[in-house]
mmCIF file with all atom_site columns, C-alpha atoms in Angstrom:
data_model
loop_
_atom_site.group_PDB
_atom_site.id
_atom_site.type_symbol
_atom_site.label_atom_id
_atom_site.label_alt_id
_atom_site.label_comp_id
_atom_site.label_asym_id
_atom_site.label_entity_id
_atom_site.label_seq_id
_atom_site.pdbx_PDB_ins_code
_atom_site.Cartn_x
_atom_site.Cartn_y
_atom_site.Cartn_z
_atom_site.occupancy
_atom_site.B_iso_or_equiv
_atom_site.pdbx_formal_charge
_atom_site.auth_seq_id
_atom_site.auth_comp_id
_atom_site.auth_asym_id
_atom_site.auth_atom_id
_atom_site.pdbx_PDB_model_num
ATOM 1   C CA . MET A 1 1   ? 0.000   0.000  0.000   1.00 0.00 ? 8   MET A CA 1
ATOM 2   C CA . SER A 1 2   ? 1.143   3.528  -0.609  1.00 0.00 ? 9   SER A CA 1
ATOM 3   C CA . ASP A 1 3   ? 1.500   6.157  2.110   1.00 0.00 ? 10  ASP A CA 1
ATOM 4   C CA . ARG A 1 4   ? -1.619  7.945  0.883   1.00 0.00 ? 11  ARG A CA 1
ATOM 5   C CA . GLU A 1 5   ? -3.750  4.796  1.234   1.00 0.00 ? 12  GLU A CA 1
ATOM 6   C CA . VAL A 1 6   ? -2.419  4.091  4.744   1.00 0.00 ? 13  VAL A CA 1
ATOM 7   C CA . ASP A 1 7   ? -3.155  7.655  5.897   1.00 0.00 ? 14  ASP A CA 1
ATOM 8   C CA . ARG A 1 8   ? -6.754  7.550  4.655   1.00 0.00 ? 15  ARG A CA 1
ATOM 9   C CA . THR A 1 9   ? -9.188  6.185  7.176   1.00 0.00 ? 16  THR A CA 1
ATOM 10  C CA . GLY A 1 10  ? -12.905 6.312  7.556   1.00 0.00 ? 17  GLY A CA 1
ATOM 11  C CA . ALA A 1 11  ? -15.389 8.386  5.577   1.00 0.00 ? 18  ALA A CA 1
ATOM 12  C CA . ALA A 1 12  ? -12.893 11.089 4.589   1.00 0.00 ? 19  ALA A CA 1
ATOM 13  C CA . GLY A 1 13  ? -10.786 8.508  2.740   1.00 0.00 ? 20  GLY A CA 1
ATOM 14  C CA . ALA A 1 14  ? -13.804 7.111  0.910   1.00 0.00 ? 21  ALA A CA 1
ATOM 15  C CA . ALA A 1 15  ? -14.924 10.571 -0.141  1.00 0.00 ? 22  ALA A CA 1
ATOM 16  C CA . GLU A 1 16  ? -11.431 11.396 -1.393  1.00 0.00 ? 23  GLU A CA 1
ATOM 17  C CA . THR A 1 17  ? -11.303 8.187  -3.463  1.00 0.00 ? 24  THR A CA 1
ATOM 18  C CA . THR A 1 18  ? -14.713 8.937  -4.987  1.00 0.00 ? 25  THR A CA 1
ATOM 19  C CA . ARG A 1 19  ? -13.606 12.432 -5.993  1.00 0.00 ? 26  ARG A CA 1
ATOM 20  C CA . GLY A 1 20  ? -10.472 11.005 -7.608  1.00 0.00 ? 27  GLY A CA 1
ATOM 21  C CA . ASP A 1 21  ? -12.567 8.506  -9.528  1.00 0.00 ? 28  ASP A CA 1
ATOM 22  C CA . ARG A 1 22  ? -14.857 11.277 -10.773 1.00 0.00 ? 29  ARG A CA 1
ATOM 23  C CA . ALA A 1 23  ? -11.873 13.193 -12.074 1.00 0.00 ? 30  ALA A CA 1
ATOM 24  C CA . GLN A 1 24  ? -10.539 10.090 -13.792 1.00 0.00 ? 31  GLN A CA 1
ATOM 25  C CA . TYR A 1 25  ? -13.944 9.394  -15.300 1.00 0.00 ? 32  TYR A CA 1
ATOM 26  C CA . GLY A 1 26  ? -13.929 12.980 -16.523 1.00 0.00 ? 33  GLY A CA 1
ATOM 27  C CA . VAL A 1 27  ? -10.647 12.366 -18.322 1.00 0.00 ? 34  VAL A CA 1
ATOM 28  C CA . CYS A 1 28  ? -12.145 9.210  -19.853 1.00 0.00 ? 35  CYS A CA 1
ATOM 29  C CA . ALA A 1 29  ? -15.161 11.199 -21.047 1.00 0.00 ? 36  ALA A CA 1
ATOM 30  C CA . ALA A 1 30  ? -12.920 13.930 -22.482 1.00 0.00 ? 37  ALA A CA 1
ATOM 31  C CA . LEU A 1 31  ? -10.863 11.340 -24.397 1.00 0.00 ? 38  LEU A CA 1
ATOM 32  C CA . ALA A 1 32  ? -14.005 9.690  -25.749 1.00 0.00 ? 39  ALA A CA 1
ATOM 33  C CA . GLY A 1 33  ? -15.500 13.063 -26.674 1.00 0.00 ? 40  GLY A CA 1
ATOM 34  C CA . LEU A 1 34  ? -12.339 14.071 -28.493 1.00 0.00 ? 41  LEU A CA 1
ATOM 35  C CA . GLY A 1 35  ? -12.350 10.743 -30.341 1.00 0.00 ? 42  GLY A CA 1
ATOM 36  C CA . VAL A 1 36  ? -15.971 11.201 -31.406 1.00 0.00 ? 43  VAL A CA 1
ATOM 37  C CA . LEU A 1 37  ? -15.251 14.774 -32.495 1.00 0.00 ? 44  LEU A CA 1
ATOM 38  C CA . LEU A 1 38  ? -12.333 13.561 -34.595 1.00 0.00 ? 45  LEU A CA 1
ATOM 39  C CA . LEU A 1 39  ? -14.483 10.870 -36.221 1.00 0.00 ? 46  LEU A CA 1
ATOM 40  C CA . VAL A 1 40  ? -17.271 13.343 -36.999 1.00 0.00 ? 47  VAL A CA 1
ATOM 41  C CA . ASP A 1 41  ? -14.852 15.869 -38.491 1.00 0.00 ? 48  ASP A CA 1
ATOM 42  C CA . ALA A 1 42  ? -13.035 13.158 -40.455 1.00 0.00 ? 49  ALA A CA 1
ATOM 43  C CA . ALA A 1 43  ? -16.334 11.970 -41.921 1.00 0.00 ? 50  ALA A CA 1
ATOM 44  C CA . ARG A 1 44  ? -16.932 15.493 -43.246 1.00 0.00 ? 51  ARG A CA 1
ATOM 45  C CA . ILE A 1 45  ? -13.639 15.510 -45.184 1.00 0.00 ? 52  ILE A CA 1
ATOM 46  C CA . PRO A 1 46  ? -14.389 14.954 -48.884 1.00 0.00 ? 53  PRO A CA 1
ATOM 47  C CA . HIS A 1 47  ? -12.968 11.767 -50.365 1.00 0.00 ? 54  HIS A CA 1
ATOM 48  C CA . VAL A 1 48  ? -10.127 12.957 -52.571 1.00 0.00 ? 55  VAL A CA 1
ATOM 49  C CA . THR A 1 49  ? -7.545  10.617 -54.023 1.00 0.00 ? 56  THR A CA 1
ATOM 50  C CA . SER A 1 50  ? -4.732  10.912 -56.499 1.00 0.00 ? 57  SER A CA 1
ATOM 51  C CA . SER A 1 51  ? -2.144  8.639  -58.031 1.00 0.00 ? 58  SER A CA 1
ATOM 52  C CA . ASN A 1 52  ? 0.319   9.683  -55.319 1.00 0.00 ? 59  ASN A CA 1
ATOM 53  C CA . ASP A 1 53  ? -2.175  9.322  -52.457 1.00 0.00 ? 60  ASP A CA 1
ATOM 54  C CA . PRO A 1 54  ? -4.761  6.587  -53.073 1.00 0.00 ? 61  PRO A CA 1
ATOM 55  C CA . LEU A 1 55  ? -6.193  6.796  -49.531 1.00 0.00 ? 62  LEU A CA 1
ATOM 56  C CA . GLY A 1 56  ? -6.739  10.540 -49.241 1.00 0.00 ? 63  GLY A CA 1
ATOM 57  C CA . PRO A 1 57  ? -6.758  12.636 -46.083 1.00 0.00 ? 64  PRO A CA 1
ATOM 58  C CA . ARG A 1 58  ? -9.444  10.731 -44.136 1.00 0.00 ? 65  ARG A CA 1
ATOM 59  C CA . PRO A 1 59  ? -7.702  7.651  -42.686 1.00 0.00 ? 66  PRO A CA 1
ATOM 60  C CA . VAL A 1 60  ? -5.329  9.338  -40.244 1.00 0.00 ? 67  VAL A CA 1
ATOM 61  C CA . PRO A 1 61  ? -7.955  11.310 -38.282 1.00 0.00 ? 68  PRO A CA 1
ATOM 62  C CA . MET A 1 62  ? -10.277 8.306  -38.355 1.00 0.00 ? 69  MET A CA 1
ATOM 63  C CA . VAL A 1 63  ? -7.607  5.985  -36.945 1.00 0.00 ? 70  VAL A CA 1
ATOM 64  C CA . LEU A 1 64  ? -6.720  8.577  -34.293 1.00 0.00 ? 71  LEU A CA 1
ATOM 65  C CA . GLY A 1 65  ? -10.394 8.980  -33.357 1.00 0.00 ? 72  GLY A CA 1
ATOM 66  C CA . VAL A 1 66  ? -10.856 5.230  -32.986 1.00 0.00 ? 73  VAL A CA 1
ATOM 67  C CA . LEU A 1 67  ? -7.652  4.960  -30.940 1.00 0.00 ? 74  LEU A CA 1
ATOM 68  C CA . LEU A 1 68  ? -8.821  7.758  -28.625 1.00 0.00 ? 75  LEU A CA 1
ATOM 69  C CA . ILE A 1 69  ? -12.142 6.006  -28.068 1.00 0.00 ? 76  ILE A CA 1
ATOM 70  C CA . VAL A 1 70  ? -10.424 2.656  -27.437 1.00 0.00 ? 77  VAL A CA 1
ATOM 71  C CA . THR A 1 71  ? -8.050  4.364  -24.977 1.00 0.00 ? 78  THR A CA 1
ATOM 72  C CA . ALA A 1 72  ? -11.025 5.967  -23.196 1.00 0.00 ? 79  ALA A CA 1
ATOM 73  C CA . VAL A 1 73  ? -12.779 2.586  -22.893 1.00 0.00 ? 80  VAL A CA 1
ATOM 74  C CA . VAL A 1 74  ? -9.669  0.812  -21.593 1.00 0.00 ? 81  VAL A CA 1
ATOM 75  C CA . TYR A 1 75  ? -8.989  3.656  -19.146 1.00 0.00 ? 82  TYR A CA 1
ATOM 76  C CA . THR A 1 76  ? -12.617 3.593  -17.945 1.00 0.00 ? 83  THR A CA 1
ATOM 77  C CA . ILE A 1 77  ? -12.385 -0.151 -17.280 1.00 0.00 ? 84  ILE A CA 1
ATOM 78  C CA . ASP A 1 78  ? -9.139  0.381  -15.372 1.00 0.00 ? 85  ASP A CA 1
ATOM 79  C CA . VAL A 1 79  ? -10.674 3.126  -13.216 1.00 0.00 ? 86  VAL A CA 1
ATOM 80  C CA . TRP A 1 80  ? -13.792 1.022  -12.624 1.00 0.00 ? 87  TRP A CA 1
ATOM 81  C CA . ARG A 1 81  ? -11.602 -1.854 -11.391 1.00 0.00 ? 88  ARG A CA 1
ATOM 82  C CA . GLY A 1 82  ? -9.922  0.491  -8.913  1.00 0.00 ? 89  GLY A CA 1
ATOM 83  C CA . GLY A 1 83  ? -6.782  1.408  -10.817 1.00 0.00 ? 90  GLY A CA 1
ATOM 84  C CA . VAL A 1 84  ? -5.082  4.604  -9.731  1.00 0.00 ? 91  VAL A CA 1
ATOM 85  C CA . GLY A 1 85  ? -2.055  6.379  -11.118 1.00 0.00 ? 92  GLY A CA 1
ATOM 86  C CA . GLU A 1 86  ? 1.258   6.365  -9.327  1.00 0.00 ? 93  GLU A CA 1
ATOM 87  C CA . ALA A 1 87  ? 1.936   9.194  -6.939  1.00 0.00 ? 94  ALA A CA 1
ATOM 88  C CA . GLU A 1 88  ? 4.156   11.848 -8.446  1.00 0.00 ? 95  GLU A CA 1
ATOM 89  C CA . GLY A 1 89  ? 7.784   11.149 -7.662  1.00 0.00 ? 96  GLY A CA 1
ATOM 90  C CA . GLY A 1 90  ? 8.731   14.787 -8.034  1.00 0.00 ? 97  GLY A CA 1
ATOM 91  C CA . GLU A 1 91  ? 11.775  16.266 -9.614  1.00 0.00 ? 98  GLU A CA 1
ATOM 92  C CA . ASP A 1 92  ? 15.177  17.269 -8.356  1.00 0.00 ? 99  ASP A CA 1
ATOM 93  C CA . VAL A 1 93  ? 13.939  20.795 -7.711  1.00 0.00 ? 100 VAL A CA 1
ATOM 94  C CA . GLU A 1 94  ? 13.610  22.598 -4.432  1.00 0.00 ? 101 GLU A CA 1
ATOM 95  C CA . PRO A 1 95  ? 9.961   23.650 -4.038  1.00 0.00 ? 102 PRO A CA 1
ATOM 96  C CA . GLY A 1 96  ? 10.950  26.896 -2.317  1.00 0.00 ? 103 GLY A CA 1
ATOM 97  C CA . SER A 1 97  ? 13.651  27.902 -4.801  1.00 0.00 ? 104 SER A CA 1
ATOM 98  C CA . ARG A 1 98  ? 13.290  31.106 -6.790  1.00 0.00 ? 105 ARG A CA 1
ATOM 99  C CA . ALA A 1 99  ? 13.134  31.365 -10.567 1.00 0.00 ? 106 ALA A CA 1
ATOM 100 C CA . ASP A 1 100 ? 16.400  31.983 -12.382 1.00 0.00 ? 107 ASP A CA 1
ATOM 101 C CA . TRP A 1 101 ? 15.384  35.207 -14.110 1.00 0.00 ? 108 TRP A CA 1
ATOM 102 C CA . LYS A 1 102 ? 18.812  35.684 -15.690 1.00 0.00 ? 109 LYS A CA 1
ATOM 103 C CA . THR A 1 103 ? 18.383  32.463 -17.670 1.00 0.00 ? 110 THR A CA 1
ATOM 104 C CA . VAL A 1 104 ? 14.800  33.301 -18.592 1.00 0.00 ? 111 VAL A CA 1
ATOM 105 C CA . LEU A 1 105 ? 15.763  36.776 -19.823 1.00 0.00 ? 112 LEU A CA 1
ATOM 106 C CA . LEU A 1 106 ? 18.728  35.414 -21.808 1.00 0.00 ? 113 LEU A CA 1
ATOM 107 C CA . LEU A 1 107 ? 16.430  32.900 -23.512 1.00 0.00 ? 114 LEU A CA 1
ATOM 108 C CA . ILE A 1 108 ? 13.899  35.642 -24.326 1.00 0.00 ? 115 ILE A CA 1
ATOM 109 C CA . VAL A 1 109 ? 16.669  37.763 -25.862 1.00 0.00 ? 116 VAL A CA 1
ATOM 110 C CA . VAL A 1 110 ? 17.998  34.819 -27.906 1.00 0.00 ? 117 VAL A CA 1
ATOM 111 C CA . PHE A 1 111 ? 14.545  33.923 -29.256 1.00 0.00 ? 118 PHE A CA 1
ATOM 112 C CA . GLY A 1 112 ? 13.693  37.546 -29.975 1.00 0.00 ? 119 GLY A CA 1
ATOM 113 C CA . ALA A 1 113 ? 16.980  38.115 -31.788 1.00 0.00 ? 120 ALA A CA 1
ATOM 114 C CA . SER A 1 114 ? 16.419  34.941 -33.820 1.00 0.00 ? 121 SER A CA 1
ATOM 115 C CA . ALA A 1 115 ? 12.961  36.099 -34.846 1.00 0.00 ? 122 ALA A CA 1
ATOM 116 C CA . MET A 1 116 ? 14.359  39.436 -36.051 1.00 0.00 ? 123 MET A CA 1
ATOM 117 C CA . LEU A 1 117 ? 17.459  38.044 -37.774 1.00 0.00 ? 124 LEU A CA 1
ATOM 118 C CA . ILE A 1 118 ? 16.043  35.021 -39.604 1.00 0.00 ? 125 ILE A CA 1
ATOM 119 C CA . ASN A 1 119 ? 15.141  36.895 -42.809 1.00 0.00 ? 126 ASN A CA 1
ATOM 120 C CA . PRO A 1 120 ? 18.309  38.962 -43.249 1.00 0.00 ? 127 PRO A CA 1
ATOM 121 C CA . LEU A 1 121 ? 20.814  36.319 -42.069 1.00 0.00 ? 128 LEU A CA 1
ATOM 122 C CA . GLY A 1 122 ? 18.946  33.156 -43.056 1.00 0.00 ? 129 GLY A CA 1
ATOM 123 C CA . TRP A 1 123 ? 18.122  29.991 -41.174 1.00 0.00 ? 130 TRP A CA 1
ATOM 124 C CA . VAL A 1 124 ? 21.590  28.429 -41.070 1.00 0.00 ? 131 VAL A CA 1
ATOM 125 C CA . ILE A 1 125 ? 23.254  31.390 -39.369 1.00 0.00 ? 132 ILE A CA 1
ATOM 126 C CA . THR A 1 126 ? 20.264  32.259 -37.193 1.00 0.00 ? 133 THR A CA 1
ATOM 127 C CA . GLY A 1 127 ? 19.624  28.640 -36.218 1.00 0.00 ? 134 GLY A CA 1
ATOM 128 C CA . SER A 1 128 ? 23.281  28.184 -35.284 1.00 0.00 ? 135 SER A CA 1
ATOM 129 C CA . LEU A 1 129 ? 23.198  31.298 -33.114 1.00 0.00 ? 136 LEU A CA 1
ATOM 130 C CA . LEU A 1 130 ? 19.864  30.216 -31.645 1.00 0.00 ? 137 LEU A CA 1
ATOM 131 C CA . PHE A 1 131 ? 21.256  26.850 -30.550 1.00 0.00 ? 138 PHE A CA 1
ATOM 132 C CA . TRP A 1 132 ? 24.487  28.358 -29.245 1.00 0.00 ? 139 TRP A CA 1
ATOM 133 C CA . GLY A 1 133 ? 22.644  31.132 -27.384 1.00 0.00 ? 140 GLY A CA 1
ATOM 134 C CA . CYS A 1 134 ? 20.188  28.719 -25.760 1.00 0.00 ? 141 CYS A CA 1
ATOM 135 C CA . ALA A 1 135 ? 23.001  26.366 -24.761 1.00 0.00 ? 142 ALA A CA 1
ATOM 136 C CA . PHE A 1 136 ? 24.935  29.307 -23.293 1.00 0.00 ? 143 PHE A CA 1
ATOM 137 C CA . ALA A 1 137 ? 21.888  30.580 -21.381 1.00 0.00 ? 144 ALA A CA 1
ATOM 138 C CA . LEU A 1 138 ? 21.298  27.099 -19.953 1.00 0.00 ? 145 LEU A CA 1
ATOM 139 C CA . GLY A 1 139 ? 24.875  26.798 -18.695 1.00 0.00 ? 146 GLY A CA 1
ATOM 140 C CA . ASN A 1 140 ? 27.021  25.362 -21.505 1.00 0.00 ? 147 ASN A CA 1
ATOM 141 C CA . ARG A 1 141 ? 30.496  26.892 -21.413 1.00 0.00 ? 148 ARG A CA 1
ATOM 142 C CA . HIS A 1 142 ? 32.000  24.951 -24.352 1.00 0.00 ? 149 HIS A CA 1
ATOM 143 C CA . HIS A 1 143 ? 31.465  27.767 -26.848 1.00 0.00 ? 150 HIS A CA 1
ATOM 144 C CA . ILE A 1 144 ? 33.231  26.283 -29.880 1.00 0.00 ? 151 ILE A CA 1
ATOM 145 C CA . ARG A 1 145 ? 31.599  22.881 -29.476 1.00 0.00 ? 152 ARG A CA 1
ATOM 146 C CA . GLY A 1 146 ? 28.177  24.481 -28.919 1.00 0.00 ? 153 GLY A CA 1
ATOM 147 C CA . LEU A 1 147 ? 28.541  26.588 -32.053 1.00 0.00 ? 154 LEU A CA 1
ATOM 148 C CA . ALA A 1 148 ? 29.734  23.584 -34.097 1.00 0.00 ? 155 ALA A CA 1
ATOM 149 C CA . ILE A 1 149 ? 26.731  21.533 -32.958 1.00 0.00 ? 156 ILE A CA 1
ATOM 150 C CA . GLY A 1 150 ? 24.465  24.494 -33.717 1.00 0.00 ? 157 GLY A CA 1
ATOM 151 C CA . ILE A 1 151 ? 25.858  24.785 -37.265 1.00 0.00 ? 158 ILE A CA 1
ATOM 152 C CA . ALA A 1 152 ? 25.430  21.042 -37.814 1.00 0.00 ? 159 ALA A CA 1
ATOM 153 C CA . LEU A 1 153 ? 21.830  21.090 -36.556 1.00 0.00 ? 160 LEU A CA 1
ATOM 154 C CA . ALA A 1 154 ? 20.976  24.177 -38.616 1.00 0.00 ? 161 ALA A CA 1
ATOM 155 C CA . LEU A 1 155 ? 22.390  22.602 -41.796 1.00 0.00 ? 162 LEU A CA 1
ATOM 156 C CA . ILE A 1 156 ? 20.612  19.296 -41.135 1.00 0.00 ? 163 ILE A CA 1
ATOM 157 C CA . THR A 1 157 ? 17.269  21.020 -40.584 1.00 0.00 ? 164 THR A CA 1
ATOM 158 C CA . PHE A 1 158 ? 17.793  23.351 -43.563 1.00 0.00 ? 165 PHE A CA 1
ATOM 159 C CA . TYR A 1 159 ? 18.399  20.477 -45.966 1.00 0.00 ? 166 TYR A CA 1
ATOM 160 C CA . GLY A 1 160 ? 15.882  18.222 -44.211 1.00 0.00 ? 167 GLY A CA 1
ATOM 161 C CA . PHE A 1 161 ? 13.154  20.773 -44.831 1.00 0.00 ? 168 PHE A CA 1
ATOM 162 C CA . ALA A 1 162 ? 14.337  21.558 -48.364 1.00 0.00 ? 169 ALA A CA 1
ATOM 163 C CA . ILE A 1 163 ? 14.881  18.000 -49.589 1.00 0.00 ? 170 ILE A CA 1
ATOM 164 C CA . GLY A 1 164 ? 12.597  15.976 -47.321 1.00 0.00 ? 171 GLY A CA 1
ATOM 165 C CA . LEU A 1 165 ? 9.585   18.263 -47.127 1.00 0.00 ? 172 LEU A CA 1
ATOM 166 C CA . GLY A 1 166 ? 10.046  20.574 -50.088 1.00 0.00 ? 173 GLY A CA 1
ATOM 167 C CA . VAL A 1 167 ? 9.830   23.628 -47.814 1.00 0.00 ? 174 VAL A CA 1
ATOM 168 C CA . SER A 1 168 ? 12.499  26.246 -48.322 1.00 0.00 ? 175 SER A CA 1
ATOM 169 C CA . LEU A 1 169 ? 13.766  28.002 -45.233 1.00 0.00 ? 176 LEU A CA 1
ATOM 170 C CA . PRO A 1 170 ? 15.261  31.478 -45.696 1.00 0.00 ? 177 PRO A CA 1
ATOM 171 C CA . ALA A 1 171 ? 18.862  31.319 -46.941 1.00 0.00 ? 178 ALA A CA 1
ATOM 172 C CA . GLY A 1 172 ? 19.563  34.982 -46.162 1.00 0.00 ? 179 GLY A CA 1
ATOM 173 C CA . ILE A 1 173 ? 23.087  36.124 -46.961 1.00 0.00 ? 180 ILE A CA 1
ATOM 174 C CA . LEU A 1 174 ? 24.073  32.551 -47.851 1.00 0.00 ? 181 LEU A CA 1
ATOM 175 C CA . LYS A 1 175 ? 21.675  32.525 -50.822 1.00 0.00 ? 182 LYS A CA 1
ATOM 176 C CA . GLY A 1 176 ? 23.480  30.965 -53.769 1.00 0.00 ? 183 GLY A CA 1
ATOM 177 C CA . ILE A 1 177 ? 25.917  29.126 -51.493 1.00 0.00 ? 184 ILE A CA 1
ATOM 178 C CA . LEU A 1 178 ? 23.443  26.699 -49.926 1.00 0.00 ? 185 LEU A CA 1
#
């Protein structure tokens, strides 16, 4: 038994368990409702096929809707049988500790600068600086390695979007080179 179950005695414990079950049943109902909503919306999608896509856009939302409903049913059965989630283990964070506003402000500056510089400098340069700046704000002090990883990630995402998805990210001042 967990500590919470041992501490609960009498009518107060029974009332607390009932309230928990109601909340869990509410989550089950929300999952089922979302699944039904997905199925209804998917049924309204017109059946369009092409030689490249013989199934059309309907199957994915329909499968997701069915999976949500199945999950809701399985979860409802589990709650009905008395299943409860594990107590939260917590994190390695002091509950009374203050926010690190320096880190938060550095991250805001890095994201804001990236948003302003992406068109003139392009994704590769801006993405590299974004990664390096975030790593620096979060405590990384290996500047060269952080910048090298940032460049690698920016190049991988640039070509991944261009080749894999057919979406061109801004090249900026590197236009013609990339």
